[in-house]
Coordinates of C-alpha atoms in Angstrom, one line a residue:
M1 CA 180.5 9.6 55.0
A2 CA 180.4 6.8 52.6
D3 CA 183.7 6.0 53.4
S4 CA 182.7 5.4 57.2
A5 CA 179.6 3.6 56.0
T6 CA 181.8 1.4 53.8
R7 CA 184.0 0.6 56.8
R8 CA 181.2 -0.4 59.5
V9 CA 180.3 -3.7 59.9
R10 CA 176.7 -4.4 60.0
V11 CA 174.7 -7.1 61.3
R12 CA 170.8 -7.7 61.2
A13 CA 169.2 -6.8 64.6
P14 CA 167.6 -9.7 66.3
E15 CA 163.7 -8.9 67.2
L16 CA 162.9 -7.2 70.7
I17 CA 161.4 -9.8 72.7
G18 CA 160.3 -9.6 76.5
K19 CA 157.9 -11.7 78.4
G20 CA 157.3 -8.5 80.8
G21 CA 156.3 -6.3 77.6
W22 CA 156.7 -2.6 77.2
L23 CA 156.3 0.2 79.5
N24 CA 156.3 3.9 79.1
T25 CA 154.5 3.3 75.6
G26 CA 150.9 4.0 76.8
G27 CA 150.1 0.4 76.3
E28 CA 151.3 -0.4 72.6
Q29 CA 154.0 -3.0 71.5
Y30 CA 156.6 -2.5 69.4
T31 CA 158.7 -4.5 67.0
L32 CA 162.0 -3.6 65.2
A33 CA 160.1 -3.2 62.1
D34 CA 157.9 -0.3 63.8
L35 CA 161.1 1.6 64.3
R36 CA 162.6 1.2 60.9
G37 CA 164.0 4.4 59.6
R38 CA 164.8 5.7 63.3
I39 CA 168.2 5.2 65.0
V40 CA 167.5 2.5 67.8
V41 CA 169.9 2.8 71.2
L42 CA 169.4 -0.3 72.8
D43 CA 170.5 -0.1 76.6
F44 CA 170.8 -3.4 78.3
W45 CA 170.4 -2.7 81.9
T46 CA 169.1 -3.8 85.3
F47 CA 167.9 -1.6 88.6
C48 CA 170.4 -3.0 90.7
C49 CA 173.3 -1.7 89.1
V50 CA 175.2 1.5 89.9
N51 CA 176.8 1.5 86.5
C52 CA 173.6 1.2 84.6
L53 CA 172.0 4.2 86.7
H54 CA 175.1 6.2 85.6
V55 CA 174.6 5.4 81.8
L56 CA 170.7 6.3 82.3
D57 CA 172.1 10.1 83.1
E58 CA 174.8 9.7 80.6
L59 CA 172.1 9.4 78.1
R60 CA 169.8 11.8 79.1
E61 CA 171.7 14.7 76.8
L62 CA 171.7 12.5 73.7
E63 CA 168.1 11.4 74.3
E64 CA 167.2 15.3 74.6
K65 CA 169.2 16.7 71.8
H66 CA 168.0 14.1 68.8
R67 CA 164.7 12.8 70.0
D68 CA 163.3 13.1 66.7
T69 CA 165.7 10.8 65.4
V70 CA 166.7 8.3 67.9
V71 CA 164.8 6.1 69.7
I72 CA 166.3 5.0 73.1
I73 CA 165.1 1.3 74.3
G74 CA 165.8 0.3 77.7
V75 CA 165.8 -3.6 77.6
H76 CA 165.5 -4.5 81.4
S77 CA 167.6 -7.7 82.2
P78 CA 167.3 -9.0 85.7
K79 CA 170.3 -10.2 88.0
F80 CA 168.3 -10.7 90.9
A81 CA 165.5 -12.7 91.4
H82 CA 163.3 -9.6 92.6
E83 CA 164.1 -7.5 89.5
A84 CA 162.3 -10.1 87.0
E85 CA 158.9 -9.0 88.9
H86 CA 157.3 -6.9 86.5
R87 CA 155.9 -4.6 89.5
A88 CA 159.6 -4.0 90.3
V89 CA 160.5 -2.9 86.8
V90 CA 157.5 -0.8 86.7
D91 CA 159.0 0.8 89.9
A92 CA 162.4 1.2 88.8
V93 CA 161.4 2.9 85.5
E94 CA 159.8 5.6 87.5
R95 CA 162.1 5.6 90.5
Y96 CA 165.1 6.4 88.3
G97 CA 163.4 8.8 85.6
V98 CA 163.5 6.6 82.6
E99 CA 162.2 8.5 80.0
H100 CA 162.0 6.3 77.2
P101 CA 160.4 2.9 76.5
V102 CA 161.8 -0.2 78.4
L103 CA 161.5 -3.7 77.3
D104 CA 161.0 -6.0 80.4
D105 CA 162.9 -9.3 79.7
P106 CA 162.8 -11.3 82.6
E107 CA 164.1 -14.4 80.8
L108 CA 166.9 -12.7 79.3
A109 CA 165.6 -13.6 75.8
T110 CA 167.0 -10.5 74.1
W111 CA 170.0 -10.5 76.2
K112 CA 170.7 -13.6 75.0
Q113 CA 169.8 -12.9 70.8
Y114 CA 172.2 -10.1 71.2
A115 CA 175.3 -12.1 72.9
V116 CA 175.2 -9.7 75.6
R117 CA 177.9 -10.3 78.7
A118 CA 177.6 -7.4 80.9
W119 CA 175.3 -4.7 82.7
P120 CA 175.5 -2.1 81.1
T121 CA 175.6 -2.6 77.7
L122 CA 174.7 -0.2 74.6
V123 CA 173.8 -1.5 71.1
V124 CA 173.5 1.0 68.4
I125 CA 171.2 0.0 65.3
D126 CA 170.7 2.0 61.9
P127 CA 167.7 2.9 60.2
E128 CA 167.8 -0.1 58.3
G129 CA 167.6 -2.3 61.1
Y130 CA 171.3 -3.4 61.1
V131 CA 173.5 -3.5 64.5
V132 CA 176.7 -0.9 63.8
A133 CA 178.0 -0.9 67.5
Q134 CA 178.3 -2.3 70.8
H135 CA 179.4 -0.7 73.9
A136 CA 180.0 -2.3 77.5
G137 CA 180.4 -0.1 80.5
E138 CA 180.3 3.5 81.2
G139 CA 181.7 6.4 79.3
H140 CA 180.6 5.7 75.6
A141 CA 177.8 8.6 75.5
H142 CA 180.1 10.7 73.4
A143 CA 181.2 8.1 70.8
I144 CA 177.4 7.3 70.5
A145 CA 176.7 10.9 69.8
R146 CA 179.4 11.0 67.4
L147 CA 178.2 7.5 65.5
V148 CA 174.7 9.2 65.6
E149 CA 175.2 12.5 63.7
E150 CA 177.4 10.2 61.4
L151 CA 174.2 8.0 60.4
E152 CA 171.7 11.1 60.8
S153 CA 174.0 12.4 57.6
E154 CA 174.4 8.8 55.8
H155 CA 170.7 7.7 56.2
A156 CA 169.5 11.4 55.3
A157 CA 171.2 11.3 52.1
K158 CA 170.5 7.5 51.4
G159 CA 166.5 8.9 52.2
T160 CA 166.0 6.0 54.7
L161 CA 165.9 8.2 57.7
R162 CA 162.8 9.2 59.6
R163 CA 162.3 12.1 61.6
G164 CA 159.3 12.6 63.9
D165 CA 157.9 11.6 67.3
G166 CA 159.0 9.0 69.3
P167 CA 157.0 5.9 70.8
Y168 CA 157.7 7.4 74.5
V169 CA 154.8 8.3 76.3
A170 CA 155.2 9.2 80.0
P171 CA 153.0 7.6 82.9
E172 CA 150.6 9.4 85.2
P173 CA 151.7 11.0 88.2
E174 CA 151.4 9.1 91.3
P175 CA 149.5 11.6 94.3
T176 CA 151.7 10.0 97.1
V177 CA 153.5 12.4 99.7
L178 CA 156.7 10.7 99.2
R179 CA 158.1 8.8 96.3
F180 CA 160.9 6.3 96.3
P181 CA 162.1 7.4 99.7
G182 CA 165.5 6.3 99.9
K183 CA 167.1 7.1 103.8
A184 CA 165.9 8.7 106.8
L185 CA 167.0 9.9 110.0
A186 CA 165.7 10.5 113.3
L187 CA 166.1 14.4 114.2
P188 CA 167.1 15.5 117.7
G189 CA 163.2 17.1 118.2
G190 CA 161.5 14.0 117.1
N191 CA 160.8 14.6 113.6
F192 CA 162.2 12.4 110.9
L193 CA 164.1 13.7 107.8
V194 CA 163.5 11.6 104.3
S195 CA 165.4 11.8 101.1
D196 CA 162.6 12.0 98.8
T197 CA 164.7 10.5 95.9
T198 CA 162.4 10.5 92.7
R199 CA 161.3 13.9 93.8
H200 CA 164.8 15.4 94.1
Q201 CA 164.1 16.5 97.6
L202 CA 164.2 16.3 101.6
V203 CA 160.9 16.2 103.4
E204 CA 160.8 16.7 107.3
L205 CA 158.0 14.7 108.6
A206 CA 156.5 15.2 112.0
A207 CA 156.8 12.6 114.9
D208 CA 153.9 10.5 113.6
A209 CA 156.2 10.0 110.4
E210 CA 153.6 10.9 108.1
T211 CA 152.5 14.5 108.6
V212 CA 154.9 16.8 106.1
V213 CA 156.3 19.7 108.2
R214 CA 158.1 21.0 105.1
R215 CA 160.1 20.4 101.9
L216 CA 163.9 21.2 101.4
G217 CA 164.8 21.6 97.4
S218 CA 162.9 22.7 94.5
G219 CA 161.9 19.4 93.5
V220 CA 163.6 19.7 89.8
R221 CA 167.0 17.5 89.0
G222 CA 169.6 20.0 89.6
F223 CA 172.6 21.3 91.4
T224 CA 172.2 24.5 93.3
D225 CA 172.9 25.7 96.3
G226 CA 170.7 28.0 98.0
G227 CA 167.6 28.3 100.5
A228 CA 165.1 25.3 101.0
A229 CA 162.9 26.8 97.8
R230 CA 166.0 27.3 95.0
A231 CA 168.4 24.5 96.3
A232 CA 168.6 21.5 94.0
F233 CA 169.4 17.8 94.4
S234 CA 169.7 14.9 91.9
E235 CA 168.4 11.6 93.5
P236 CA 169.7 12.2 96.9
Q237 CA 169.9 8.9 99.4
G238 CA 172.0 8.8 102.5
L239 CA 171.8 11.6 105.8
A240 CA 173.5 11.7 108.9
L241 CA 174.0 14.1 111.6
L242 CA 176.8 16.5 111.9
D243 CA 178.3 17.6 115.4
D244 CA 176.9 21.2 114.7
G245 CA 173.6 20.2 114.2
S246 CA 173.6 20.6 110.6
V247 CA 172.9 17.5 108.3
V248 CA 175.1 16.2 105.5
V249 CA 173.5 14.6 102.7
A250 CA 174.7 12.0 99.9
D251 CA 173.4 13.7 96.8
T252 CA 173.7 10.7 94.5
V253 CA 173.3 11.5 91.0
N254 CA 175.2 15.1 91.7
H255 CA 178.4 12.7 93.0
A256 CA 178.3 15.4 95.6
L257 CA 178.2 15.8 99.5
R258 CA 175.6 18.8 100.5
R259 CA 175.2 20.3 104.0
L260 CA 171.6 21.0 105.3
D261 CA 171.1 23.9 107.8
L262 CA 168.1 22.8 109.8
A263 CA 167.4 25.9 111.3
T264 CA 167.3 28.0 108.2
G265 CA 166.8 25.1 105.3
E266 CA 170.1 26.6 103.5
V267 CA 171.8 23.9 101.3
T268 CA 175.6 24.2 100.6
T269 CA 177.7 21.8 99.2
L270 CA 180.8 20.3 101.4
A271 CA 182.1 18.0 98.9
G272 CA 182.3 17.1 95.0
T273 CA 182.5 18.9 91.6
G274 CA 179.4 17.4 90.1
R275 CA 181.3 15.4 88.1
Q276 CA 181.4 11.7 88.1
W277 CA 184.9 10.0 89.4
W278 CA 186.8 8.1 86.5
Q279 CA 189.8 6.0 86.8
G280 CA 193.1 8.5 86.9
S281 CA 191.2 11.2 88.9
A282 CA 192.4 12.3 92.2
V283 CA 191.4 9.6 95.6
A284 CA 192.4 12.4 98.1
G285 CA 192.7 16.4 98.5
P286 CA 189.9 19.4 99.1
A287 CA 186.6 18.3 99.0
R288 CA 185.3 20.5 96.5
E289 CA 188.0 19.9 94.0
V290 CA 187.9 16.0 94.2
D291 CA 185.1 14.0 92.0
L292 CA 183.3 11.7 93.4
S293 CA 181.1 8.8 92.2
S294 CA 177.7 8.0 93.4
P295 CA 178.0 8.5 97.0
W296 CA 175.0 6.2 98.6
D297 CA 175.0 6.6 102.2
V298 CA 176.8 8.4 104.9
A299 CA 177.6 8.0 108.5
V300 CA 179.9 9.5 111.2
F301 CA 182.7 7.4 112.6
G302 CA 185.9 8.1 114.4
G303 CA 184.8 11.6 113.9
R304 CA 184.9 11.9 110.4
V305 CA 182.1 11.1 107.8
W306 CA 182.5 7.6 106.0
I307 CA 181.0 7.8 102.4
A308 CA 179.4 4.3 101.0
M309 CA 180.9 5.3 97.3
A310 CA 179.0 2.7 95.3
G311 CA 179.3 4.0 92.3
V312 CA 183.2 3.0 92.3
H313 CA 183.0 0.0 94.9
Q314 CA 184.6 1.9 97.6
L315 CA 184.5 3.3 101.3
W316 CA 185.6 7.4 101.2
V317 CA 185.9 9.6 104.3
Y318 CA 185.3 13.2 104.3
D319 CA 186.9 15.2 107.3
P320 CA 184.7 18.2 108.3
A321 CA 187.7 19.8 110.4
E322 CA 190.1 20.0 107.2
G323 CA 187.7 20.4 104.6
T324 CA 188.9 17.0 102.9
V325 CA 188.1 13.9 101.3
A326 CA 190.1 10.7 100.9
V327 CA 189.6 6.8 99.8
A328 CA 189.6 4.9 103.2
A329 CA 188.6 1.3 102.0
G330 CA 188.5 -0.6 98.3
T331 CA 190.5 -0.7 95.2
T332 CA 187.5 -0.2 92.7
N333 CA 187.6 -3.6 91.8
E334 CA 184.1 -5.4 92.3
G335 CA 183.7 -8.2 94.6
L336 CA 184.2 -9.5 98.3
V337 CA 187.4 -9.5 99.5
D338 CA 188.3 -8.8 103.1
G339 CA 191.8 -7.6 105.0
P340 CA 193.3 -4.2 105.2
G341 CA 191.3 -1.3 103.7
P342 CA 193.3 -0.6 101.0
E343 CA 193.0 -4.1 99.7
A344 CA 189.5 -4.9 100.3
W345 CA 186.6 -5.2 97.3
F346 CA 183.1 -3.9 97.7
A347 CA 180.5 -4.2 95.6
Q348 CA 178.1 -1.3 95.9
P349 CA 178.0 -0.5 99.5
S350 CA 174.8 1.1 99.8
G351 CA 174.3 1.4 103.6
L352 CA 176.1 2.5 106.7
A353 CA 175.8 2.4 110.3
A354 CA 178.1 3.5 113.1
T355 CA 178.7 2.1 116.6
A356 CA 181.5 2.8 119.3
D357 CA 183.8 0.6 118.0
R358 CA 182.6 -0.8 114.2
L359 CA 181.2 0.4 110.9
W360 CA 178.9 -1.7 109.7
L361 CA 177.8 -1.6 105.9
A362 CA 175.2 -3.2 103.4
D363 CA 177.2 -4.4 100.3
A364 CA 174.6 -4.7 97.8
E365 CA 176.0 -6.5 94.6
T366 CA 177.5 -9.4 97.0
S367 CA 173.8 -9.5 98.9
A368 CA 176.7 -9.0 102.4
L369 CA 176.9 -7.5 105.5
R370 CA 180.2 -6.3 106.2
W371 CA 182.0 -4.1 109.1
V372 CA 185.3 -1.8 109.3
D373 CA 186.8 -2.3 112.5
L374 CA 188.9 1.0 114.2
D375 CA 192.3 0.1 112.5
G376 CA 190.2 0.1 109.2
A377 CA 190.3 -3.9 108.3
V378 CA 187.4 -5.0 106.6
H379 CA 185.4 -8.0 107.5
T380 CA 182.3 -9.8 106.4
A381 CA 179.8 -11.2 108.6
V382 CA 177.1 -12.4 105.7
G383 CA 177.4 -13.3 102.6
T384 CA 179.6 -15.2 99.7
G385 CA 180.1 -13.2 96.6
L386 CA 178.3 -11.4 93.6
F387 CA 176.5 -14.7 92.6
D388 CA 174.5 -16.3 95.5
F389 CA 171.4 -14.7 97.4
G390 CA 168.6 -15.6 98.7
H391 CA 166.4 -15.7 102.2
R392 CA 167.8 -18.2 104.5
D393 CA 167.9 -17.4 108.4
G394 CA 170.7 -19.4 110.3
P395 CA 174.2 -19.3 111.0
A396 CA 175.8 -16.6 109.1
E397 CA 177.9 -18.4 107.0
Q398 CA 174.9 -20.2 105.7
A399 CA 172.3 -17.5 105.4
L400 CA 171.5 -15.3 102.6
F401 CA 170.2 -11.8 102.0
Q402 CA 169.1 -10.4 98.6
H403 CA 170.6 -6.9 97.4
P404 CA 170.2 -5.2 100.7
L405 CA 170.4 -1.2 100.9
G406 CA 170.6 -0.5 104.5
V407 CA 171.7 -1.2 108.0
T408 CA 170.9 0.0 111.4
A409 CA 172.8 -0.8 114.6
L410 CA 170.3 -2.1 117.6
P411 CA 171.1 -1.4 121.4
D412 CA 171.7 -4.9 122.2
G413 CA 174.7 -4.9 119.7
S414 CA 173.0 -6.4 116.9
V415 CA 172.4 -4.9 113.4
A416 CA 169.0 -4.9 111.3
V417 CA 169.4 -5.4 107.7
S418 CA 167.2 -3.8 105.3
D419 CA 167.1 -6.8 103.2
T420 CA 165.7 -5.1 99.5
Y421 CA 165.0 -7.2 97.5
N422 CA 163.5 -9.9 99.9
H423 CA 161.0 -7.1 101.0
A424 CA 162.3 -8.1 104.6
L425 CA 164.2 -6.6 108.0
R426 CA 166.5 -9.4 109.1
R427 CA 168.9 -9.2 112.1
Y428 CA 172.2 -10.2 112.7
D429 CA 173.5 -11.0 116.2
P430 CA 177.5 -11.0 116.2
A431 CA 177.4 -12.6 120.0
T432 CA 175.7 -15.7 117.9
G433 CA 176.6 -15.3 114.6
E434 CA 172.6 -16.0 114.1
V435 CA 170.7 -14.5 111.1
T436 CA 166.9 -14.2 111.9
T437 CA 163.9 -12.3 110.1
L438 CA 162.3 -9.5 112.0
A439 CA 159.7 -8.5 109.4
T440 CA 158.4 -9.7 106.0
D441 CA 156.2 -7.5 103.4
V442 CA 157.7 -4.2 104.1
R443 CA 158.0 -3.3 100.1
E444 CA 161.9 -2.7 99.0
P445 CA 162.9 -1.3 102.6
S446 CA 165.8 0.5 101.9
D447 CA 166.5 2.2 105.4
A448 CA 165.3 1.9 108.9
V449 CA 166.0 4.3 111.8
L450 CA 165.3 3.3 115.8
V451 CA 162.9 5.2 118.0
G452 CA 162.4 3.9 121.2
D453 CA 161.4 0.4 121.3
D454 CA 160.3 0.9 117.7
I455 CA 161.9 1.0 114.5
V456 CA 160.6 3.1 111.5
V457 CA 161.5 1.4 108.3
V458 CA 162.0 3.4 104.9
E459 CA 159.2 1.2 102.6
S460 CA 160.6 2.8 99.4
A461 CA 158.2 0.9 97.1
R462 CA 155.3 1.7 99.2
H463 CA 156.2 5.5 99.5
R464 CA 156.0 5.8 103.0
L465 CA 157.6 5.1 106.3
T466 CA 156.0 2.0 108.4
R467 CA 156.3 1.7 112.2
L468 CA 157.1 -1.5 113.7
R469 CA 157.3 -2.8 117.2
L470 CA 160.5 -4.4 117.5
P471 CA 159.8 -8.3 117.8
E472 CA 161.4 -10.6 120.4
E473 CA 161.0 -13.4 118.4
A474 CA 161.9 -13.7 114.8
V475 CA 159.6 -14.2 111.9
R476 CA 159.9 -17.9 110.4
V477 CA 160.3 -18.1 106.5
E478 CA 160.9 -20.5 104.0
S479 CA 164.3 -20.9 103.2
V480 CA 165.1 -19.8 99.7
A481 CA 168.8 -19.6 97.5
H482 CA 169.4 -18.3 94.2
R483 CA 172.1 -18.1 92.0
T484 CA 172.4 -15.5 89.4
Q485 CA 170.5 -17.0 86.4
R486 CA 173.0 -16.2 83.4
A487 CA 174.0 -19.0 81.4
A488 CA 177.5 -20.2 81.7
T489 CA 180.0 -19.7 78.5
E490 CA 181.2 -23.1 77.4
V491 CA 184.9 -22.9 77.1
A492 CA 187.6 -25.6 76.7
P493 CA 189.7 -26.5 79.7
G494 CA 193.5 -25.3 79.2
A495 CA 194.2 -22.4 76.8
L496 CA 192.0 -19.9 76.4
K497 CA 192.4 -16.4 75.0
L498 CA 190.6 -13.8 75.9
D499 CA 190.1 -10.6 73.7
I500 CA 188.8 -7.1 75.0
I501 CA 187.5 -5.6 71.6
F502 CA 187.9 -1.8 71.5
Q503 CA 188.2 0.6 68.7
A504 CA 188.3 4.4 69.6
P505 CA 185.4 6.1 68.2
A506 CA 185.7 8.1 64.8
G507 CA 188.0 11.1 65.1
Q508 CA 189.6 9.9 67.9
K509 CA 192.9 7.5 68.9
L510 CA 194.1 6.1 71.8
D511 CA 195.6 8.6 74.4
T512 CA 199.4 7.3 74.9
R513 CA 201.2 10.6 75.9
Y514 CA 201.6 9.3 79.6
G515 CA 202.4 5.8 78.8
P516 CA 200.1 2.7 77.9
S517 CA 196.1 4.1 77.6
T518 CA 194.6 0.7 78.4
R519 CA 194.7 -1.7 81.6
L520 CA 193.2 -5.1 81.9
L521 CA 192.6 -6.8 85.2
V522 CA 191.7 -10.8 85.3
S523 CA 191.1 -12.9 88.2
S524 CA 188.6 -15.8 89.2
T525 CA 186.1 -17.5 91.4
P526 CA 187.2 -19.6 92.8
P527 CA 190.9 -18.7 92.6
E528 CA 191.9 -22.2 91.5
L529 CA 190.1 -21.9 88.3
L530 CA 192.8 -20.0 86.7
V531 CA 196.2 -21.5 86.4
V532 CA 197.8 -19.2 84.3
G533 CA 196.7 -15.5 83.3
E534 CA 195.5 -13.5 86.5
G535 CA 196.6 -10.1 87.7
A536 CA 196.9 -6.5 86.0
G537 CA 198.5 -5.6 82.7
T538 CA 198.0 -3.1 79.5
D539 CA 197.6 -5.3 76.8
L540 CA 193.9 -5.4 76.4
S541 CA 194.5 -9.3 75.1
R542 CA 195.6 -12.3 77.5
A543 CA 196.6 -16.1 77.0
L544 CA 194.8 -17.6 80.0
E545 CA 194.9 -21.5 81.1
L546 CA 192.1 -23.0 83.0
N547 CA 192.1 -25.6 85.5
P548 CA 190.8 -28.7 84.1
A549 CA 190.1 -30.1 87.8
V550 CA 187.7 -26.9 88.0
T551 CA 184.3 -27.7 86.2
E552 CA 182.8 -24.6 86.8
G553 CA 183.5 -21.1 88.1
V554 CA 183.7 -17.4 87.1
L555 CA 186.2 -15.0 85.6
H556 CA 186.1 -11.6 86.7
V557 CA 187.5 -9.3 84.2
S558 CA 188.2 -5.2 84.2
A559 CA 189.1 -3.4 81.7
M560 CA 189.8 0.3 81.0
A561 CA 190.9 2.2 77.7
A562 CA 191.5 6.0 77.1
S563 CA 191.0 7.8 73.8
C564 CA 191.4 11.6 73.0
D565 CA 190.5 13.4 69.9
D566 CA 192.8 12.9 66.8
D567 CA 193.6 16.5 65.9
P568 CA 197.2 17.3 65.5
A569 CA 196.0 21.1 65.7
N570 CA 194.3 20.6 69.0
E571 CA 196.9 21.4 71.8
Y572 CA 194.4 20.3 74.4
P573 CA 192.3 17.7 72.9
A574 CA 189.0 16.0 74.5
C575 CA 189.6 12.8 76.3
H576 CA 187.6 10.1 77.6
V577 CA 187.7 7.0 79.5
H578 CA 185.7 3.8 78.4
Q579 CA 185.5 1.1 81.4
Q580 CA 183.7 -1.9 82.4
D581 CA 183.6 -5.1 84.8
W582 CA 182.4 -8.3 83.7
G583 CA 181.7 -11.1 85.6
V584 CA 181.8 -14.3 83.1
P585 CA 180.3 -17.5 84.2
V586 CA 182.2 -20.4 82.7
R587 CA 181.6 -24.4 82.8
L588 CA 184.9 -26.1 81.4
I589 CA 183.9 -29.0 79.0
E590 CA 186.0 -30.6 76.3
G591 CA 185.0 -29.2 72.8
G592 CA 184.1 -25.8 74.6
T593 CA 185.7 -22.7 72.8
D594 CA 189.0 -21.6 73.1
R595 CA 188.5 -17.7 72.7
L596 CA 186.5 -15.4 75.1
P597 CA 185.9 -12.1 73.5
L598 CA 184.2 -8.9 75.5
V599 CA 183.3 -6.1 73.7
L600 CA 184.3 -3.1 75.3
A601 CA 183.6 -0.6 72.1
G602 CA 183.1 -1.6 68.5
M603 CA 182.1 -5.0 67.0
D604 CA 184.3 -8.3 67.3
G605 CA 185.0 -8.6 63.7

């Protein structure tokens, strides 16, 4: 134990500061000194980011098991303008069941102090206030659990570990009929089915969109089939009607598709294992045997159920006749690239709507409206990429959304977009190429359904369905455009050394049994930024050359490393995949750095 303590690099942890203050602490404000004697895990997250939501789920077991020694603190660091609003952070903390203190840092002050470059990033601070590890991306919970056990033993022996209750104080529950509803479906009889996401249920409402007819699901997070009272979901979202009259449900945090029999209330599992898909997992096969990743919405198009697989930036299909699933479009790289399905890039596709010849999709992280044609090719109607967003009407090539989660086909061939972070309902007309605003002041709309001449909007952050008359004229709004507020890294033009820092967790080694266990993919926006170094490879270091004629841009870096238990006696060692995507804004200036280190796991020596 002493040996690992001596080897471990320790850096004094900067103070925790955030203009928005602390949540989930009963009003108390904390400093690092108040937490001395505890092992602190900082989780740098933002609520738009599906990978951050995966990490919240990964940390639940650690949080429960080490509640008397470990304090997890979410440091909320916004990407979108809406995420810098304090009320929105308060909502997100409840929406996603965050059961630890959260520091609201709208100006990214603590993010900058800790030199964080990506969402999500986890930083471990020992009981004496030193940073001992940093991990970017997903798949690190096992490594942190092992490090926590080491730190518990080491600091118990030194007398520097303090056990006891943590600073978490649960907020008072609110008595609303729905709680952060996600998606809605108009049922054949005139009622509505709504995914009551935060309460892990489906709710059937009468035609008035207010009166509860029945609740489906126990209301406790879980993954259980059975009747209406026994079945369990975990943050369900998308809903679609199948030809047999049943409903398919995107059970997001269970990484599964479920089937609801409307007549009996019986819930069964159609697809998914309950485990999250990782690089190397199967991408097609019998639906109950293939892992999925945060399915967010579903729609029937061309006789198959299309799945917005937000967790891996892809579209998948479920074939009800064959009982199989397969990838239909997307590479798992995050971004905005059109073309044939297998070559397209998405960024958290979160809303789907099918017409006879198009599958429309809301691509949340690129603030884009996109569509798939009958041949499976992907096109973009509105949106330019990961870093531009806002509320701007006009020609599609200039129009801007902000993290839309829903899309609804309208009878005239146009579509309504639930423009979530703009609190607006927008319209795109393919005939004219124009974007207009239909309604404002709908709080975080996440979906909408058409009922006659009305549109019923899921006002997620007002916990209700809201009926609006479809206006003949658009609403005029002030144009606003934003770019992501992260500071650019100043780099020298010419040669730039890219280093991905990865140290296998204690007791593990890189898994090389089947060839290289690491992968690195590099690209840039604009593409002219990179003269040398673009593409895929297995080495975690790469020599890049940046074009001096391009003054600023974004380096897109995706890294993966697989490690396994290092025990020769164990014939079947447990293996873990660590992966992360970075979008690093860079500015080229003389005298800038010639090395860019990105920490996947460990510390940059």
